[in-house]
Amino acid sequence: MKKLMLIIVAVLIATAVVGVFWGNKRVTAMDLQFNVEDMPAHGITIVSPSDASFDGLMAIYQQRHPTIPIQELKPLSFFIKNTTSQTVVGYKINLECTKHDGSVITKSITDTTLWALTNPEEPGLKASIAKSKTVIKPNGILFQSLALPPEALDSSTGKSTLSPLEQKPLTGEIRAAAIELKTYSRITLKLAGAFLDDGTFIGADSRYYEQIKAQVDANHNLLREISDGIQSGRSNEEVFSPVAEAANETEIKLSHQSSPADLYKYSRRLMAIELMGLKKSKGDDKALERVNKMLSKAWPNLRRANK
């Protein structure tokens, strides 16, 4: 199940981030004006290169990655701070990039640890979330960049998550990302939405909320259909017939523009494929055992926070 969810997350992240910035010239933070629109009232804020605490946080990151050209990386980076008592397991940041001619280009970065919302039965789920390098723990800080992978700044992640050999090619990525910044006079970082590990959604981006909710609902609804069918006295063949149909449906190609309905169908199909594979390899009883186990604990209740 965890692997299944990570596949979905990887598709969403790849479509949201690939192609954000490219080029090959150096730019410094002084060339740009950074504005921030975050949610301090809800305990989630953004630290941009214009913030007084930014250099201190970058110094921590540099200690972990001493071979990375930090001055070139600075204008490509920001931090997300979580001062709530819960873990942030998903977020969407919109970047409004204003060019020197006044035109505006909007880009997005989205990262959602979906298995934290769809796999409550996994042993040690809380421990797995605590070890994740992309969630933002209570009172935690996440490094986010337009050129490099996100990384939590806390003691559990160690001094470095990348070897020198892994860091070296990233120098090219940083320099390649810098040239487009030369065409901008201002970047506004907007926190469009965030999911907490209890299912609470903070933010105004209804599309992001509905996209994640569709995936959670697709998994939960299919499991519930199977469980309800068995409890109502239907045969295993009758119960698994619609599951087999879902598994055999044509695969939907996802992109950052995919609708909640597309994501629902995509996630339902993947869950159906997993269950039918288990049924084929281990038998009906094991497949039903898996369903019951996944429904044995309450799933996070996805809901919007009060404004």
Tab-separated table of C-alpha atoms in Angstrom:
chain	number	residue	atom	x	y	z
A	1	MET	CA	0.000	0.000	0.000
A	2	LYS	CA	2.805	2.386	0.923
A	3	LYS	CA	4.556	1.684	-2.378
A	4	LEU	CA	1.277	2.210	-4.216
A	5	MET	CA	0.738	5.629	-2.679
A	6	LEU	CA	4.310	6.692	-3.345
A	7	ILE	CA	3.796	5.958	-7.056
A	8	ILE	CA	0.850	8.337	-7.126
A	9	VAL	CA	2.751	10.990	-5.206
A	10	ALA	CA	5.749	10.659	-7.528
A	11	VAL	CA	3.519	11.246	-10.572
A	12	LEU	CA	1.998	14.353	-9.052
A	13	ILE	CA	5.316	15.777	-7.901
A	14	ALA	CA	6.991	15.159	-11.259
A	15	THR	CA	4.242	16.924	-13.217
A	16	ALA	CA	4.183	19.852	-10.805
A	17	VAL	CA	7.913	20.538	-10.540
A	18	VAL	CA	9.576	19.467	-13.793
A	19	GLY	CA	10.462	22.395	-16.004
A	20	VAL	CA	10.000	25.121	-13.397
A	21	PHE	CA	13.261	26.961	-14.082
A	22	TRP	CA	16.188	26.426	-16.452
A	23	GLY	CA	19.239	28.270	-17.852
A	24	ASN	CA	22.910	28.683	-17.049
A	25	LYS	CA	23.787	32.080	-15.508
A	26	ARG	CA	24.418	33.107	-11.934
A	27	VAL	CA	21.923	35.305	-10.074
A	28	THR	CA	21.968	36.604	-6.512
A	29	ALA	CA	19.136	37.249	-4.089
A	30	MET	CA	19.738	40.999	-4.458
A	31	ASP	CA	18.484	40.862	-8.045
A	32	LEU	CA	14.984	39.908	-6.924
A	33	GLN	CA	12.263	41.184	-4.650
A	34	PHE	CA	10.551	38.424	-2.690
A	35	ASN	CA	7.047	38.713	-1.266
A	36	VAL	CA	5.340	36.111	0.917
A	37	GLU	CA	1.687	35.238	1.488
A	38	ASP	CA	1.495	32.490	4.097
A	39	MET	CA	-0.688	31.480	7.047
A	40	PRO	CA	0.817	32.654	10.343
A	41	ALA	CA	-2.605	32.475	12.015
A	42	HIS	CA	-2.590	28.729	11.316
A	43	GLY	CA	1.049	28.260	12.324
A	44	ILE	CA	2.535	27.691	8.847
A	45	THR	CA	4.868	30.313	7.399
A	46	ILE	CA	7.365	30.765	4.554
A	47	VAL	CA	10.900	32.087	5.012
A	48	SER	CA	12.071	33.717	1.763
A	49	PRO	CA	15.554	35.025	0.849
A	50	SER	CA	14.349	38.464	1.976
A	51	ASP	CA	13.693	37.257	5.528
A	52	ALA	CA	16.225	38.074	8.266
A	53	SER	CA	16.376	34.438	9.415
A	54	PHE	CA	16.981	33.032	5.921
A	55	ASP	CA	20.805	33.115	5.931
A	56	GLY	CA	20.957	31.279	9.247
A	57	LEU	CA	18.801	28.464	7.899
A	58	MET	CA	20.845	28.287	4.703
A	59	ALA	CA	23.981	27.983	6.838
A	60	ILE	CA	22.498	24.852	8.436
A	61	TYR	CA	21.766	23.443	4.991
A	62	GLN	CA	25.279	24.276	3.798
A	63	GLN	CA	26.811	22.326	6.700
A	64	ARG	CA	25.078	19.235	5.348
A	65	HIS	CA	26.020	19.906	1.724
A	66	PRO	CA	29.379	21.682	1.717
A	67	THR	CA	30.057	21.116	-2.004
A	68	ILE	CA	26.874	22.814	-3.199
A	69	PRO	CA	27.358	26.428	-4.460
A	70	ILE	CA	25.330	28.055	-1.710
A	71	GLN	CA	25.326	31.626	-3.052
A	72	GLU	CA	23.815	30.476	-6.335
A	73	LEU	CA	21.332	28.304	-4.462
A	74	LYS	CA	20.023	31.060	-2.157
A	75	PRO	CA	17.694	32.878	-4.592
A	76	LEU	CA	16.333	29.505	-5.703
A	77	SER	CA	15.350	28.445	-2.199
A	78	PHE	CA	12.978	29.093	0.684
A	79	PHE	CA	11.862	27.384	3.885
A	80	ILE	CA	8.487	26.322	5.249
A	81	LYS	CA	8.060	26.524	9.031
A	82	ASN	CA	5.440	24.554	10.947
A	83	THR	CA	4.724	25.827	14.449
A	84	THR	CA	1.592	23.703	14.912
A	85	SER	CA	1.417	20.636	17.154
A	86	GLN	CA	0.811	18.366	14.139
A	87	THR	CA	2.805	17.194	11.133
A	88	VAL	CA	2.316	18.811	7.730
A	89	VAL	CA	2.066	15.905	5.257
A	90	GLY	CA	1.200	17.892	2.152
A	91	TYR	CA	1.544	21.402	0.797
A	92	LYS	CA	1.187	23.451	-2.364
A	93	ILE	CA	3.173	26.618	-3.004
A	94	ASN	CA	2.266	28.954	-5.868
A	95	LEU	CA	4.989	31.195	-7.263
A	96	GLU	CA	3.842	34.362	-9.012
A	97	CYS	CA	6.861	35.446	-11.051
A	98	THR	CA	6.709	39.034	-12.324
A	99	LYS	CA	8.892	39.793	-15.331
A	100	HIS	CA	10.615	43.106	-15.980
A	101	ASP	CA	7.924	43.962	-18.547
A	102	GLY	CA	5.192	43.516	-15.914
A	103	SER	CA	3.818	40.205	-17.163
A	104	VAL	CA	3.274	37.435	-14.589
A	105	ILE	CA	3.924	33.706	-14.828
A	106	THR	CA	2.455	31.422	-12.151
A	107	LYS	CA	4.145	28.141	-11.238
A	108	SER	CA	3.455	25.598	-8.506
A	109	ILE	CA	5.347	23.204	-6.264
A	110	THR	CA	3.295	20.416	-4.700
A	111	ASP	CA	4.462	17.654	-2.376
A	112	THR	CA	2.039	15.303	-0.633
A	113	THR	CA	2.938	12.248	1.448
A	114	LEU	CA	-0.287	10.549	0.476
A	115	TRP	CA	0.306	7.285	2.317
A	116	ALA	CA	0.114	9.216	5.593
A	117	LEU	CA	-3.574	9.836	4.810
A	118	THR	CA	-4.477	6.495	3.214
A	119	ASN	CA	-2.674	3.775	5.147
A	120	PRO	CA	-3.708	3.966	8.820
A	121	GLU	CA	-3.296	0.204	9.310
A	122	GLU	CA	0.436	0.176	8.588
A	123	PRO	CA	2.418	-0.867	11.670
A	124	GLY	CA	4.435	2.029	12.958
A	125	LEU	CA	2.701	4.616	10.774
A	126	LYS	CA	3.557	7.449	13.144
A	127	ALA	CA	7.167	6.290	13.266
A	128	SER	CA	7.283	6.175	9.460
A	129	ILE	CA	5.936	9.710	9.247
A	130	ALA	CA	8.479	10.854	11.828
A	131	LYS	CA	11.318	9.433	9.690
A	132	SER	CA	10.101	10.999	6.459
A	133	LYS	CA	12.407	13.640	4.991
A	134	THR	CA	9.663	15.591	3.206
A	135	VAL	CA	6.997	16.047	5.880
A	136	ILE	CA	7.233	19.048	8.203
A	137	LYS	CA	7.183	17.914	11.800
A	138	PRO	CA	5.700	19.958	14.685
A	139	ASN	CA	7.936	23.000	15.182
A	140	GLY	CA	9.923	21.794	12.168
A	141	ILE	CA	11.407	23.516	9.124
A	142	LEU	CA	11.556	22.218	5.549
A	143	PHE	CA	14.110	23.362	2.977
A	144	GLN	CA	12.468	23.805	-0.428
A	145	SER	CA	14.208	24.719	-3.659
A	146	LEU	CA	13.436	25.226	-7.319
A	147	ALA	CA	16.511	23.168	-8.168
A	148	LEU	CA	17.007	20.576	-5.414
A	149	PRO	CA	14.872	18.040	-3.494
A	150	PRO	CA	13.065	19.190	-0.326
A	151	GLU	CA	14.742	18.329	2.960
A	152	ALA	CA	13.668	18.569	6.596
A	153	LEU	CA	16.050	20.495	8.840
A	154	ASP	CA	16.051	18.425	12.014
A	155	SER	CA	18.420	16.119	13.846
A	156	SER	CA	16.775	12.909	12.617
A	157	THR	CA	17.824	13.555	9.010
A	158	GLY	CA	21.541	13.659	9.862
A	159	LYS	CA	24.218	16.016	8.624
A	160	SER	CA	23.880	15.132	4.968
A	161	THR	CA	21.357	13.224	2.902
A	162	LEU	CA	23.433	13.325	-0.279
A	163	SER	CA	26.885	11.884	-0.906
A	164	PRO	CA	29.564	14.070	-2.575
A	165	LEU	CA	29.051	12.099	-5.810
A	166	GLU	CA	25.325	12.820	-5.662
A	167	GLN	CA	25.878	16.491	-4.884
A	168	LYS	CA	28.286	17.160	-7.757
A	169	PRO	CA	25.792	16.923	-10.652
A	170	LEU	CA	23.369	19.091	-8.666
A	171	THR	CA	25.735	22.023	-9.171
A	172	GLY	CA	24.737	21.974	-12.814
A	173	GLU	CA	21.064	21.860	-11.865
A	174	ILE	CA	21.458	24.953	-9.697
A	175	ARG	CA	23.272	26.916	-12.371
A	176	ALA	CA	20.786	25.750	-14.950
A	177	ALA	CA	17.932	27.017	-12.783
A	178	ALA	CA	19.431	30.449	-12.185
A	179	ILE	CA	19.208	32.032	-15.629
A	180	GLU	CA	15.423	32.357	-15.732
A	181	LEU	CA	15.505	34.308	-12.489
A	182	LYS	CA	17.280	37.039	-14.439
A	183	THR	CA	14.029	37.702	-16.301
A	184	TYR	CA	12.073	38.370	-13.073
A	185	SER	CA	11.915	41.468	-10.925
A	186	ARG	CA	9.703	39.983	-8.205
A	187	ILE	CA	8.552	36.580	-6.967
A	188	THR	CA	5.593	36.158	-4.635
A	189	LEU	CA	5.492	32.885	-2.707
A	190	LYS	CA	1.925	31.924	-1.819
A	191	LEU	CA	1.011	29.056	0.481
A	192	ALA	CA	-2.022	27.775	-1.407
A	193	GLY	CA	-2.822	24.895	0.923
A	194	ALA	CA	-1.482	22.375	3.432
A	195	PHE	CA	-2.649	19.049	4.876
A	196	LEU	CA	-2.022	18.087	8.493
A	197	ASP	CA	-1.648	14.438	9.482
A	198	ASP	CA	-5.120	14.376	11.060
A	199	GLY	CA	-6.688	15.277	7.700
A	200	THR	CA	-7.199	18.985	8.358
A	201	PHE	CA	-6.724	21.137	5.270
A	202	ILE	CA	-5.558	24.733	5.616
A	203	GLY	CA	-5.716	27.130	2.683
A	204	ALA	CA	-7.879	28.442	-0.121
A	205	ASP	CA	-6.847	26.131	-2.984
A	206	SER	CA	-9.999	24.065	-3.452
A	207	ARG	CA	-8.538	22.199	-6.419
A	208	TYR	CA	-5.602	20.883	-4.388
A	209	TYR	CA	-7.929	19.836	-1.581
A	210	GLU	CA	-10.295	18.037	-3.971
A	211	GLN	CA	-7.416	16.295	-5.777
A	212	ILE	CA	-6.074	14.748	-2.588
A	213	LYS	CA	-9.534	13.992	-1.224
A	214	ALA	CA	-10.425	12.183	-4.460
A	215	GLN	CA	-7.471	9.813	-4.035
A	216	VAL	CA	-8.221	9.119	-0.388
A	217	ASP	CA	-11.914	8.545	-1.140
A	218	ALA	CA	-11.128	6.236	-4.072
A	219	ASN	CA	-9.142	3.884	-1.851
A	220	HIS	CA	-11.495	4.014	1.103
A	221	ASN	CA	-14.669	3.602	-0.989
A	222	LEU	CA	-13.361	0.540	-2.837
A	223	LEU	CA	-12.356	-1.139	0.410
A	224	ARG	CA	-15.720	-0.297	1.944
A	225	GLU	CA	-17.590	-1.701	-1.075
A	226	ILE	CA	-15.827	-5.036	-0.659
A	227	SER	CA	-16.390	-5.167	3.090
A	228	ASP	CA	-20.062	-4.205	2.804
A	229	GLY	CA	-20.596	-6.784	0.058
A	230	ILE	CA	-19.231	-9.610	2.200
A	231	GLN	CA	-21.260	-8.498	5.223
A	232	SER	CA	-24.435	-8.450	3.140
A	233	GLY	CA	-23.968	-12.115	2.215
A	234	ARG	CA	-22.697	-11.739	-1.349
A	235	SER	CA	-20.279	-14.358	-2.676
A	236	ASN	CA	-16.598	-13.649	-3.132
A	237	GLU	CA	-17.067	-13.820	-6.880
A	238	GLU	CA	-19.813	-11.190	-6.757
A	239	VAL	CA	-17.827	-8.946	-4.462
A	240	PHE	CA	-14.624	-9.032	-6.513
A	241	SER	CA	-16.315	-8.705	-9.909
A	242	PRO	CA	-16.403	-4.853	-9.873
A	243	VAL	CA	-12.873	-4.853	-8.426
A	244	ALA	CA	-11.650	-6.881	-11.403
A	245	GLU	CA	-13.440	-4.489	-13.754
A	246	ALA	CA	-11.744	-1.510	-12.119
A	247	ALA	CA	-8.347	-3.212	-12.385
A	248	ASN	CA	-8.856	-3.801	-16.113
A	249	GLU	CA	-9.860	-0.237	-16.946
A	250	THR	CA	-7.652	1.803	-19.262
A	251	GLU	CA	-4.904	3.615	-17.392
A	252	ILE	CA	-5.375	7.368	-17.050
A	253	LYS	CA	-2.312	9.493	-17.782
A	254	LEU	CA	-1.965	12.024	-14.987
A	255	SER	CA	-0.652	15.578	-15.187
A	256	HIS	CA	-0.761	18.640	-12.931
A	257	GLN	CA	-4.020	19.523	-14.721
A	258	SER	CA	-5.742	16.215	-13.924
A	259	SER	CA	-9.219	16.638	-12.472
A	260	PRO	CA	-10.303	15.158	-9.134
A	261	ALA	CA	-12.450	12.708	-11.152
A	262	ASP	CA	-9.389	11.519	-13.079
A	263	LEU	CA	-7.432	11.086	-9.861
A	264	TYR	CA	-10.309	9.155	-8.311
A	265	LYS	CA	-10.383	6.707	-11.245
A	266	TYR	CA	-6.599	6.425	-11.297
A	267	SER	CA	-6.365	5.648	-7.587
A	268	ARG	CA	-9.314	3.236	-7.638
A	269	ARG	CA	-7.683	1.314	-10.482
A	270	LEU	CA	-4.346	1.029	-8.666
A	271	MET	CA	-6.006	-0.167	-5.483
A	272	ALA	CA	-8.019	-2.699	-7.490
A	273	ILE	CA	-4.845	-3.957	-9.204
A	274	GLU	CA	-3.153	-4.427	-5.824
A	275	LEU	CA	-6.080	-6.366	-4.373
A	276	MET	CA	-6.584	-8.533	-7.458
A	277	GLY	CA	-2.873	-9.331	-7.483
A	278	LEU	CA	-3.065	-10.401	-3.843
A	279	LYS	CA	-6.185	-12.424	-4.556
A	280	LYS	CA	-4.467	-14.222	-7.436
A	281	SER	CA	-1.244	-14.963	-5.553
A	282	LYS	CA	-2.564	-15.629	-2.045
A	283	GLY	CA	-6.260	-16.379	-2.503
A	284	ASP	CA	-9.559	-14.749	-1.559
A	285	ASP	CA	-9.044	-15.044	2.177
A	286	LYS	CA	-5.769	-13.115	2.140
A	287	ALA	CA	-7.264	-10.404	-0.047
A	288	LEU	CA	-10.232	-10.033	2.286
A	289	GLU	CA	-7.914	-10.077	5.285
A	290	ARG	CA	-6.032	-7.174	3.733
A	291	VAL	CA	-9.265	-5.245	3.200
A	292	ASN	CA	-10.432	-5.781	6.762
A	293	LYS	CA	-7.045	-4.838	8.163
A	294	MET	CA	-6.994	-1.580	6.224
A	295	LEU	CA	-10.446	-0.732	7.519
A	296	SER	CA	-9.705	-1.778	11.095
A	297	LYS	CA	-8.478	1.685	12.097
A	298	ALA	CA	-10.138	5.028	11.536
A	299	TRP	CA	-8.887	6.925	8.500
A	300	PRO	CA	-8.012	10.621	8.827
A	301	ASN	CA	-11.109	12.718	8.287
A	302	LEU	CA	-10.244	15.098	5.453
A	303	ARG	CA	-11.867	18.451	6.190
A	304	ARG	CA	-11.266	22.157	5.753
A	305	ALA	CA	-10.090	24.138	8.749
A	306	ASN	CA	-12.221	27.005	10.001
A	307	LYS	CA	-10.966	30.316	8.675
